[in-house]
Tab-separated table of C-alpha atoms in Angstrom:
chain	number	residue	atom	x	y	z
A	72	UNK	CA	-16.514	-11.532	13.944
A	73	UNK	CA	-15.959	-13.424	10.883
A	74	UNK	CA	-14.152	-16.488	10.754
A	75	UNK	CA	-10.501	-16.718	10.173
A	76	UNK	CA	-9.320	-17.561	6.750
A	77	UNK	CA	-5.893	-18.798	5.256
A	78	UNK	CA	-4.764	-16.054	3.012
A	79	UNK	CA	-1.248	-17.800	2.381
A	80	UNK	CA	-2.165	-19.181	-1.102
A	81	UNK	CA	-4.573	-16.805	-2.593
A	82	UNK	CA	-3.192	-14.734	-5.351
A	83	UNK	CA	-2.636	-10.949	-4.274
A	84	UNK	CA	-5.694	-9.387	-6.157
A	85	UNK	CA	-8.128	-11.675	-3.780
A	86	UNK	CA	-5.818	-10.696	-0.453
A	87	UNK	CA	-6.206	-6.900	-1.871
A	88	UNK	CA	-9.991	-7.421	-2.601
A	89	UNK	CA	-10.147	-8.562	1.453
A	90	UNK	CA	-8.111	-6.073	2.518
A	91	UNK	CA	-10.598	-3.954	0.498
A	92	UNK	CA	-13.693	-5.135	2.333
A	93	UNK	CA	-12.158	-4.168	6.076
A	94	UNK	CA	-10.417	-7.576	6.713
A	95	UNK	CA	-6.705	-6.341	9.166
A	96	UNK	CA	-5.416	-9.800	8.463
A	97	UNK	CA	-5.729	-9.420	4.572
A	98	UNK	CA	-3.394	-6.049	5.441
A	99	UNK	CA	-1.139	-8.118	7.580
A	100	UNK	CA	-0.609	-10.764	4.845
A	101	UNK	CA	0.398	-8.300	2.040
A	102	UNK	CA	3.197	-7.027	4.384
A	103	UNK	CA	4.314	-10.318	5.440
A	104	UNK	CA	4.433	-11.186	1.698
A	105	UNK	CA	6.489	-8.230	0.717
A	106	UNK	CA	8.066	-6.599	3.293
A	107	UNK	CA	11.523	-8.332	2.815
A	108	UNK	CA	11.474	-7.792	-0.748
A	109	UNK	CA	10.426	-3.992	-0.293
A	110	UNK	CA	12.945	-3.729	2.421
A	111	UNK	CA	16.142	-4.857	0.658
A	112	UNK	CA	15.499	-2.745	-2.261
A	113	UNK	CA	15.451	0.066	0.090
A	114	UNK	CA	17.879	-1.031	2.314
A	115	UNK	CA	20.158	-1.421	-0.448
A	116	UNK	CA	19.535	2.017	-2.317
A	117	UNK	CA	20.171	4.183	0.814
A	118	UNK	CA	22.346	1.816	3.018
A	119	UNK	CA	20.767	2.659	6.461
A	120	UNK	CA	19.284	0.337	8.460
A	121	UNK	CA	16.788	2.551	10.333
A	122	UNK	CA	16.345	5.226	6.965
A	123	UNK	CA	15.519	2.022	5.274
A	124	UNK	CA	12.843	0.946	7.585
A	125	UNK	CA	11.443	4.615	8.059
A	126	UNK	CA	11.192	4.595	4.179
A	127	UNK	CA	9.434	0.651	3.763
A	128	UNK	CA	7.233	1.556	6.259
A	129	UNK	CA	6.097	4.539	4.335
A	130	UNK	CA	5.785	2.520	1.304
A	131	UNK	CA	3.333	0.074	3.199
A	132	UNK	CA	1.493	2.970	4.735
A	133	UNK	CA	0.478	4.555	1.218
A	134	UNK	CA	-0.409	1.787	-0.407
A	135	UNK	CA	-2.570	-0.026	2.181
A	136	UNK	CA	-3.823	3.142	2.817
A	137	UNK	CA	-5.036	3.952	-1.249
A	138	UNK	CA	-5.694	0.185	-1.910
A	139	UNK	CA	-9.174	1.383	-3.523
A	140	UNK	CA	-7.026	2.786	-5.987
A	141	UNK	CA	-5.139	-0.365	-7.066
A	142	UNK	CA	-6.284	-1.992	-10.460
A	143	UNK	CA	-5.759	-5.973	-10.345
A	144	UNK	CA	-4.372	-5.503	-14.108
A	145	UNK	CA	-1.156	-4.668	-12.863
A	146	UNK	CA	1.076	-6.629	-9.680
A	147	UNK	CA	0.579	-5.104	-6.977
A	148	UNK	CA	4.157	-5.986	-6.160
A	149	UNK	CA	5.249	-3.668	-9.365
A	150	UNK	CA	2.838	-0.821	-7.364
A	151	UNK	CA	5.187	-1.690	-4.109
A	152	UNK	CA	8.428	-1.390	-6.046
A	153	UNK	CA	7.507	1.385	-7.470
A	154	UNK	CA	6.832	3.329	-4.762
A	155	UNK	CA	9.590	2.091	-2.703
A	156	UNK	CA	11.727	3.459	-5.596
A	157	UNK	CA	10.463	7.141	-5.929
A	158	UNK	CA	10.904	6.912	-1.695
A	159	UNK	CA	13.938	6.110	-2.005
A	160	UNK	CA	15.345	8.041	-4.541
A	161	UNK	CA	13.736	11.096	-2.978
A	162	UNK	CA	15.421	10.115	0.364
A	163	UNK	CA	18.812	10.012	-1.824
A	164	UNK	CA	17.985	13.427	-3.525
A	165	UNK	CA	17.006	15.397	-0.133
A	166	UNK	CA	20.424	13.375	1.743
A	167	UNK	CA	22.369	15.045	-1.099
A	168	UNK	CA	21.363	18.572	-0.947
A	169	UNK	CA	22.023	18.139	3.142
A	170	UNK	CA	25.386	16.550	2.033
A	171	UNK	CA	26.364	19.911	0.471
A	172	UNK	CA	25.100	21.985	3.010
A	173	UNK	CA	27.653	19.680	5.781
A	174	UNK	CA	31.082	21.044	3.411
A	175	UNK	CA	29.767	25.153	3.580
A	176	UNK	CA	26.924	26.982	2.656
A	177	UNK	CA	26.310	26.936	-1.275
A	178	UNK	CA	26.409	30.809	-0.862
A	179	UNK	CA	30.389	31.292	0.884
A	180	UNK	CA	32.103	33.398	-1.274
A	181	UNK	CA	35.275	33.267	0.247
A	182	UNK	CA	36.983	30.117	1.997
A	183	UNK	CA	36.876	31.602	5.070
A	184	UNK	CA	32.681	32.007	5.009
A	185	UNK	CA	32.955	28.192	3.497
A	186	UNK	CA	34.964	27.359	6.804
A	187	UNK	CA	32.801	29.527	9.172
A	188	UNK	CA	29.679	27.619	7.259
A	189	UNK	CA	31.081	24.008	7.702
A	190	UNK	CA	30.787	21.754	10.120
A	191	UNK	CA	32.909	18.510	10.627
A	192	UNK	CA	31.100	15.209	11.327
A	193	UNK	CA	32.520	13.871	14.510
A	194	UNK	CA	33.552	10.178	13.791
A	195	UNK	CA	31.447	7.495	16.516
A	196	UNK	CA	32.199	4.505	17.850
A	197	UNK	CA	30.647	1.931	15.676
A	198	UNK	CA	27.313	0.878	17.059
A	199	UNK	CA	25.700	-2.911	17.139
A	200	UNK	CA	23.041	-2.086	14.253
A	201	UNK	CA	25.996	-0.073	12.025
A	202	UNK	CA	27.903	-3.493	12.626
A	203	UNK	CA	25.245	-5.378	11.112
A	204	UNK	CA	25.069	-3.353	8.613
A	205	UNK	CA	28.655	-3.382	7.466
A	206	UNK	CA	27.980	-7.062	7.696
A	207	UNK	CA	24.693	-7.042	5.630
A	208	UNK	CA	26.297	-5.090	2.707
A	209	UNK	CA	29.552	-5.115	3.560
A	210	UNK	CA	30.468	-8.185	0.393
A	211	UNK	CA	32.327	-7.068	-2.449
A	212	UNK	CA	29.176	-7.416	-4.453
A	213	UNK	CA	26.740	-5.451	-1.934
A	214	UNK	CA	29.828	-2.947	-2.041
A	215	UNK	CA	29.881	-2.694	-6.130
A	216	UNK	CA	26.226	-1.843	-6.282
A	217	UNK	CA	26.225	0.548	-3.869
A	218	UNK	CA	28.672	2.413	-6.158
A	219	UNK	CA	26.292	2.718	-8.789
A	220	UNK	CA	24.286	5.520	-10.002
A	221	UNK	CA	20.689	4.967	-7.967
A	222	UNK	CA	19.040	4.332	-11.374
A	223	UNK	CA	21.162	1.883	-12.237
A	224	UNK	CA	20.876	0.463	-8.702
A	225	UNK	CA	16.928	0.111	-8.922
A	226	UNK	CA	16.976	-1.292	-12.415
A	227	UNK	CA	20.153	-3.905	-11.207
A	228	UNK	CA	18.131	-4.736	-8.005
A	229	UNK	CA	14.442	-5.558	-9.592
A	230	UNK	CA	16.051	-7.457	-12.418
A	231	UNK	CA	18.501	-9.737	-11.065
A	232	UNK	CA	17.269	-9.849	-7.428
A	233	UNK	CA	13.299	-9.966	-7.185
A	234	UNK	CA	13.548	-11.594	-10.921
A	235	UNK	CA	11.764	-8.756	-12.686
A	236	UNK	CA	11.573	-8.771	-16.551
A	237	UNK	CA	12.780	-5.725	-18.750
A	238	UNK	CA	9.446	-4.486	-19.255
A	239	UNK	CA	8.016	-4.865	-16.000
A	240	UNK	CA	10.932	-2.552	-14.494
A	241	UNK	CA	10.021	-0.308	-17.012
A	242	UNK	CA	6.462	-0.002	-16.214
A	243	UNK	CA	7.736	0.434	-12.171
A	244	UNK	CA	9.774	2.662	-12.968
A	245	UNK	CA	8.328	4.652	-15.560
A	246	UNK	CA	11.779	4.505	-17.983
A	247	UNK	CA	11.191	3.336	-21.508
A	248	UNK	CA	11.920	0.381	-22.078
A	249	UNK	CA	15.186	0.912	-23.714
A	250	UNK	CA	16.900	3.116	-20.894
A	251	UNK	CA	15.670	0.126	-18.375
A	252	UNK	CA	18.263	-2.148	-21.044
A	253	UNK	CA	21.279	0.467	-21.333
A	254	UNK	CA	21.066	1.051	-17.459
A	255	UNK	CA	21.284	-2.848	-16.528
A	256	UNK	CA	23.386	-3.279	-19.200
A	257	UNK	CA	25.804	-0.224	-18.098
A	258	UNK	CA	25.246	-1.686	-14.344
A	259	UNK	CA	26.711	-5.035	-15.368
A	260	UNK	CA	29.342	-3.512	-16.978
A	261	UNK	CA	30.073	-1.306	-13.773
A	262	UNK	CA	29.460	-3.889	-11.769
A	263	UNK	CA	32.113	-6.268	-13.129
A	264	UNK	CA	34.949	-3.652	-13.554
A	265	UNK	CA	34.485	-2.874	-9.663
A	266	UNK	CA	34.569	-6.484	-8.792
A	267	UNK	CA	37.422	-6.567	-11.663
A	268	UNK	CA	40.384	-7.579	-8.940
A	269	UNK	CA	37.994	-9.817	-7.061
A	270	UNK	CA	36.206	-13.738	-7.568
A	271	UNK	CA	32.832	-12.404	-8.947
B	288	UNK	CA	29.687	-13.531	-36.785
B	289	UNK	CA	32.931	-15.520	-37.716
B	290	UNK	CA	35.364	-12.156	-38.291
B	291	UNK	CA	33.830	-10.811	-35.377
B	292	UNK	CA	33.466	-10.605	-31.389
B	293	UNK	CA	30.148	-10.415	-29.699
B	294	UNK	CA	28.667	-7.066	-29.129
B	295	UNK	CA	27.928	-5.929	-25.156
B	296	UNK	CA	24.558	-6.313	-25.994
B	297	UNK	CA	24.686	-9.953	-27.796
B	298	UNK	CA	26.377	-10.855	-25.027
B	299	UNK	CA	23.599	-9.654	-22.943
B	300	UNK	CA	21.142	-11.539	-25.042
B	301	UNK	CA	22.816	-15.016	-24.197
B	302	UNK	CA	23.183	-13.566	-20.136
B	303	UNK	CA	19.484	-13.183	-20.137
B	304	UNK	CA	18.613	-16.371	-21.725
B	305	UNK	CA	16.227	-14.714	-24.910
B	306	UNK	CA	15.373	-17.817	-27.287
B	307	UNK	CA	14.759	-16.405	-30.933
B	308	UNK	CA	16.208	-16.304	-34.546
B	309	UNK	CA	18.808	-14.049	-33.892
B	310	UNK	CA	20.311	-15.675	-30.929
B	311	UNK	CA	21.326	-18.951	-32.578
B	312	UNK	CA	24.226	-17.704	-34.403
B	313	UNK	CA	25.085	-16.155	-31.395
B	314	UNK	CA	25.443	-19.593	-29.556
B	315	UNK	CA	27.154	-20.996	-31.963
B	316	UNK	CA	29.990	-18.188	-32.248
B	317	UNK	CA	30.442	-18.902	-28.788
B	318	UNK	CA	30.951	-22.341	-28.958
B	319	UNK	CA	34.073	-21.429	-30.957
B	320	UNK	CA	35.467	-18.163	-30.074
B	321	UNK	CA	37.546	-18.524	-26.699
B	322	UNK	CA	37.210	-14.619	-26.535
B	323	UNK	CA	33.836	-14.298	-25.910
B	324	UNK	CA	33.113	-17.750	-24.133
B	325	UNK	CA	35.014	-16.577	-21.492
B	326	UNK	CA	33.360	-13.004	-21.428
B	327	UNK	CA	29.730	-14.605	-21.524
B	328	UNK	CA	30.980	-16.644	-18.473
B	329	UNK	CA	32.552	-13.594	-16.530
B	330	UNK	CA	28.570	-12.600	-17.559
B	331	UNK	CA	26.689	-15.429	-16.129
B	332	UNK	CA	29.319	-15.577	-12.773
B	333	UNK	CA	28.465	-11.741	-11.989
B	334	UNK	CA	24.652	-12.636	-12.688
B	335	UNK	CA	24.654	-15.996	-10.799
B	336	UNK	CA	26.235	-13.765	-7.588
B	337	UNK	CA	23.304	-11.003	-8.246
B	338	UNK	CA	20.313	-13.696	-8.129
B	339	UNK	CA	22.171	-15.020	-4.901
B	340	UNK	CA	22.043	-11.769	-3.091
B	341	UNK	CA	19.482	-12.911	0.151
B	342	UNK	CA	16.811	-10.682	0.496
B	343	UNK	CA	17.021	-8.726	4.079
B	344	UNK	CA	15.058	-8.634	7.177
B	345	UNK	CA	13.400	-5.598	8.530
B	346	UNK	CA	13.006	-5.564	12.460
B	347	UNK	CA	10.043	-7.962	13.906
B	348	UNK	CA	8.157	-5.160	14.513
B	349	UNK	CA	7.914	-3.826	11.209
B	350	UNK	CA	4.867	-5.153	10.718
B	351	UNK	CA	3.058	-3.252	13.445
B	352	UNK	CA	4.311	-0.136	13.250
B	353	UNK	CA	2.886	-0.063	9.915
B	354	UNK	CA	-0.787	-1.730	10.938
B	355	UNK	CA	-0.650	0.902	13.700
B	356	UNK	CA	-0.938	3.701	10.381
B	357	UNK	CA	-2.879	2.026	8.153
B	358	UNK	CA	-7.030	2.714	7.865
B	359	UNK	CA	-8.713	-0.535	8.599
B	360	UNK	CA	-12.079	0.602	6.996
B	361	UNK	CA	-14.792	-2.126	7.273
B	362	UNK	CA	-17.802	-1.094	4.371
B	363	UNK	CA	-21.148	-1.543	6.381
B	364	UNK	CA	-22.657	-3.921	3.701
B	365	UNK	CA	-19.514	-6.181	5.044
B	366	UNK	CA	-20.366	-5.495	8.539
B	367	UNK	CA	-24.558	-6.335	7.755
B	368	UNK	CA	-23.200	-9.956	5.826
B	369	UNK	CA	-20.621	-10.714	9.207
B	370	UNK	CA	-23.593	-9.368	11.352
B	371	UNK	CA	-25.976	-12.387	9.215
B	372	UNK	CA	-23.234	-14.733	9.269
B	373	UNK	CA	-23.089	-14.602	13.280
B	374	UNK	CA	-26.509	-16.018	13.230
B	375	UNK	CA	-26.381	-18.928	10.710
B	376	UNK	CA	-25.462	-22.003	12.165
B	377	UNK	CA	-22.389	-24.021	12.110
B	378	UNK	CA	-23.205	-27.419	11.789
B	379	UNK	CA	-25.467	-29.098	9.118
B	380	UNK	CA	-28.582	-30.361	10.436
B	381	UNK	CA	-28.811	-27.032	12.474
B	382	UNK	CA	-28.319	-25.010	8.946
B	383	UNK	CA	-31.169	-27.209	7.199
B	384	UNK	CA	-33.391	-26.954	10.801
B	385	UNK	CA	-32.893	-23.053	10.331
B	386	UNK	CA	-33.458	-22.926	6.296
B	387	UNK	CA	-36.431	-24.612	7.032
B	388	UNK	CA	-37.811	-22.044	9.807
B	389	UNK	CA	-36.889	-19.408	7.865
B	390	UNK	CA	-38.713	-20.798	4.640
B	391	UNK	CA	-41.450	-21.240	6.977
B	392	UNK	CA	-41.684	-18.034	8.377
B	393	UNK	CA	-41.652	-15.803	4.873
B	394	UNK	CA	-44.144	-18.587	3.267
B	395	UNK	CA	-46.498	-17.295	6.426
B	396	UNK	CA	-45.532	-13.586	5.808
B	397	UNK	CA	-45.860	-14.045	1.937
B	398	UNK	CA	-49.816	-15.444	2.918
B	399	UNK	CA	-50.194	-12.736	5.423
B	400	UNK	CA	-49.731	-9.682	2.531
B	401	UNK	CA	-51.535	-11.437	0.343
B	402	UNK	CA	-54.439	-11.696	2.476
B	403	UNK	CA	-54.126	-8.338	3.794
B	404	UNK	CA	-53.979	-7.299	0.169
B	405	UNK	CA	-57.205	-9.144	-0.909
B	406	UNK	CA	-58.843	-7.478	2.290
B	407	UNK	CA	-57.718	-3.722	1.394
B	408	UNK	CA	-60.535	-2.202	2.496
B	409	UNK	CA	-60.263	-3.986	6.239
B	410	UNK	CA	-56.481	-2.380	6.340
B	411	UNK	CA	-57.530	0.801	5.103
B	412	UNK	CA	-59.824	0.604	8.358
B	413	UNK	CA	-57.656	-0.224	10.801
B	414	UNK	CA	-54.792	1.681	9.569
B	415	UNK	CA	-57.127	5.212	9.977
B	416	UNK	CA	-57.874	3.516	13.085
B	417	UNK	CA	-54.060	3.512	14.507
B	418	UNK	CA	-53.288	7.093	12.420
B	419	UNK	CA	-56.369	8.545	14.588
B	420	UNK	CA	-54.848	7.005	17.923
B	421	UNK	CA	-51.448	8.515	16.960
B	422	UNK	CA	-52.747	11.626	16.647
B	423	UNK	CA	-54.556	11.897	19.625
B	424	UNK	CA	-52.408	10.541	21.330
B	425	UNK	CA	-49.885	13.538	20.015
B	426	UNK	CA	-51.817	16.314	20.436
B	427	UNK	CA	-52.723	14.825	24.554
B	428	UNK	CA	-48.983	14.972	24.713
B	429	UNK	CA	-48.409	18.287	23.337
B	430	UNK	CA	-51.034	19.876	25.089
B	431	UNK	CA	-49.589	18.457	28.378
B	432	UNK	CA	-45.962	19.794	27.508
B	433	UNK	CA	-47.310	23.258	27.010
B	434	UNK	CA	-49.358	22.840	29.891
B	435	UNK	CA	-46.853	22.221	32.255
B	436	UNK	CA	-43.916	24.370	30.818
B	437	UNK	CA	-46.599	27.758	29.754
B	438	UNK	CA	-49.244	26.886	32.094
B	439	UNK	CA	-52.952	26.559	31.192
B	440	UNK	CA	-53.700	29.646	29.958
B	441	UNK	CA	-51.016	29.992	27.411
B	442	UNK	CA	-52.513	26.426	26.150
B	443	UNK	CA	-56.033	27.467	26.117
B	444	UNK	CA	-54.950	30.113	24.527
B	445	UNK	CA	-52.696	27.975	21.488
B	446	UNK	CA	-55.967	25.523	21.353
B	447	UNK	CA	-58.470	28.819	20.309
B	448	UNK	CA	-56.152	30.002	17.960
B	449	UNK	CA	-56.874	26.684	15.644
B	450	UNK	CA	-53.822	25.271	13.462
B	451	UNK	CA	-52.541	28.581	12.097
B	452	UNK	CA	-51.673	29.448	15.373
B	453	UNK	CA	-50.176	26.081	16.624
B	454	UNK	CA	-48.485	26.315	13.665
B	455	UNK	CA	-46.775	29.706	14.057
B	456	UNK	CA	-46.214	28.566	17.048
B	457	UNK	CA	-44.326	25.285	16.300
B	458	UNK	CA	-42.122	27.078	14.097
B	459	UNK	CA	-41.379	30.002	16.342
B	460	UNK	CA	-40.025	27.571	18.902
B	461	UNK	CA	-37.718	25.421	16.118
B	462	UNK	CA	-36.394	28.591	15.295
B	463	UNK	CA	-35.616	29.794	18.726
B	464	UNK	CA	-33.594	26.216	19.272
B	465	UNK	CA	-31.483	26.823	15.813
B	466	UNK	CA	-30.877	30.346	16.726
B	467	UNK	CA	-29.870	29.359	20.134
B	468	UNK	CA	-27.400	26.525	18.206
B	469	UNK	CA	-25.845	28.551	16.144
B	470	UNK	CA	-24.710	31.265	18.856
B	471	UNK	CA	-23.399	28.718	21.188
B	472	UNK	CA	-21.346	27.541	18.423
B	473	UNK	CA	-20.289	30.756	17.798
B	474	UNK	CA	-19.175	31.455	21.111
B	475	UNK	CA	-17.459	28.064	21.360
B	476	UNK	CA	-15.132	28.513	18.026
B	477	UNK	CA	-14.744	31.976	19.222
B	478	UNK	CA	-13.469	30.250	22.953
B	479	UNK	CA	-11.648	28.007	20.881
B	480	UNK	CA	-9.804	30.126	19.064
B	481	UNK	CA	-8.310	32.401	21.987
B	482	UNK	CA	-7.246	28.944	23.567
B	483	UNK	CA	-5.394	28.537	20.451
């Protein structure tokens, strides 16, 4: 067995390179570096707890899994993000055609077929973890950005909370670089009319 | 700049701190203009509250529900350097007492070759020597095999028929085995598949 080594200061290209030749704890150090960071950007592009977790730990699982196919050019943090991202977003696109499909089918053509298609979601009892939630992103702030457009979100979230420049969220996100600057710039502008009435 | 506000985006330039030609001008139209001081602050506030958002905790077993998914693949050239490792010692004087065995040992193999290869002729020798002994010894065992399993007719009969026919027969028998293979595969996808 080979010896144990301290991973905590090498740079991420030599803990991938580990990981790389077999080593679990060189795996287990890239998730303890970014699985808060991956987390909250999920958490806080599809507000669920447990949707958030089901989609970082997907995240994790294809990129450890295709680490061969990582090129130490780039961060491997910008590979996370970007993944996390198009999970995300997917999650958000698939939760809104199931939306739809809660108020009637798409294909009622009268009211009544829209009624006899529709369900009502029966209102629970607030649970522990939905508690936490509401505390977790329940600020004015946490509130605002959950009100913007998911693009906006991502681009918000990787510039002004994991401290991302403008052309690094481009290259995660695959926007050119002057979208990346109208979105944040459109986001800020959301941002502060919905936190208008409010200390910012 | 003096008979005019900031722009959104020159206010976005100050916001994200750019240094550069244009931006000077910019500063200094601040510095004047109560307008757009006040909007650049409203800027920097919102931004401030962003960079303070905490980043969030997943639960504690995050970790090894993703581990428990993820292909720990160990390359055997990594395996064959741990495997080395294992046997080099730890301490010092035990790591020079080993280098110097080891050096030891392939200086004697190095004089060994060489000696065998200055003495070709006397490994040439003995190596027909140990080829002959193999196959004797081969052929004893063969002939026993068939012996016992045809009896000793069948291998009196084999021997007579000189290497053509131990030949034919060799290959008669490997082909039995892979025709045997390949129908009790058959019949086990063919069980397999009614199962399913």
């Amino acid at each position: 067995m080979a010896p144990p080594l301290d991973l905590t200061n090498l740079p991420d290209a030599d803990v991938v390179a580990l990981a790389r030749k077999g080593r679990e704890s060189a795996f287990r150090e890239l998730i303890r570096r970014y699985e808060r960071p991956v987390f909250s950007l999920i958490f806080r592009m599809v507000r669920d707890r447990e949707t958030a977790e089901d989609l970082a730990q997907d995240t994790f699982i294809k990129v450890l899994n295709h680490l061969d196919k990582y090129r130490p050019e780039f961060r491997l943090s910008s590979w996370l993000f970007k993944i996390a991202n198009n999970v995300a977003i997917d999650h958000l696109r698939k939760r809104q055609i199931e939306t739809v499909s809660i108020d009637g089918s798409p294909h009622a053509a009268t009211a009544a077929e829209v009624e006899a298609t529709s369900f009502d979601v029966v209102a629970r009892q607030e649970s522990a973890l939905e508690e936490l939630e509401a505390r977790e992103l329940g600020t004015a702030i946490e509130r605002a950005i959950a009100a913007l457009r998911p693009e906006y979100r991502a681009c918000i979230l990787l510039r002004h909370v994991e401290g991302r420049s403008y052309e690094e969220i481009a290259a995660t996100l695959d926007l050119p670089l002057g979208t990346v600057k109208t979105y944040i710039h459109r986001a800020r502008h959301q941002l502060r009319e919905a936190l208008g009435g409010e200390r910012e | 700049m003096e008979h005019r506000h900031l722009l959104p985006d020159e206010i976005d330039l100050l916001v994200d701190g750019e240094e550069g030609f244009g931006v000077a001008p910019l500063r200094a139209h601040v510095e004047h203009c109560a307008q757009c001081s006040t909007e650049l602050a409203r800027q920097r506030r919102l931004v401030g509250a962003l960079e303070r958002l905490p980043h969030l905790e997943p639960s504690p077993l995050f970790a090894y529900r993703v581990m428990s998914q993820v292909q720990v693949f160990e390359p055997w050239y990594v395996t064959a350097l741990d495997s080395l490792q294992r046997f080099v010692p730890r301490s010092r004087p035990a790591k020079v007492l080993a280098g110097v065995s080891a050096g030891i040992v392939c200086v004697t193999l190095t004089l060994a070759t060489l000696w065998i290869g200055s003495r070709l002729d006397v490994a040439v020798f003995f190596l027909n020597v140990l080829v002959q002994r193999i196959q004797s010894g081969a052929a004893a065992l063969a002939g026993s095999l068939v012996t016992s399993i045809l009896g000793q007719g069948a291998a009196d009969t084999l021997l007579a028929s000189g290497v053509m026919g131990v030949t034919l027969a060799a290959t008669g028998l490997l082909l039995t085995i892979l025709l045997a293979a390949v129908l009790l595969r058959a019949v086990a996808t063919a069980a397999h598949r009614r199962r399913s």
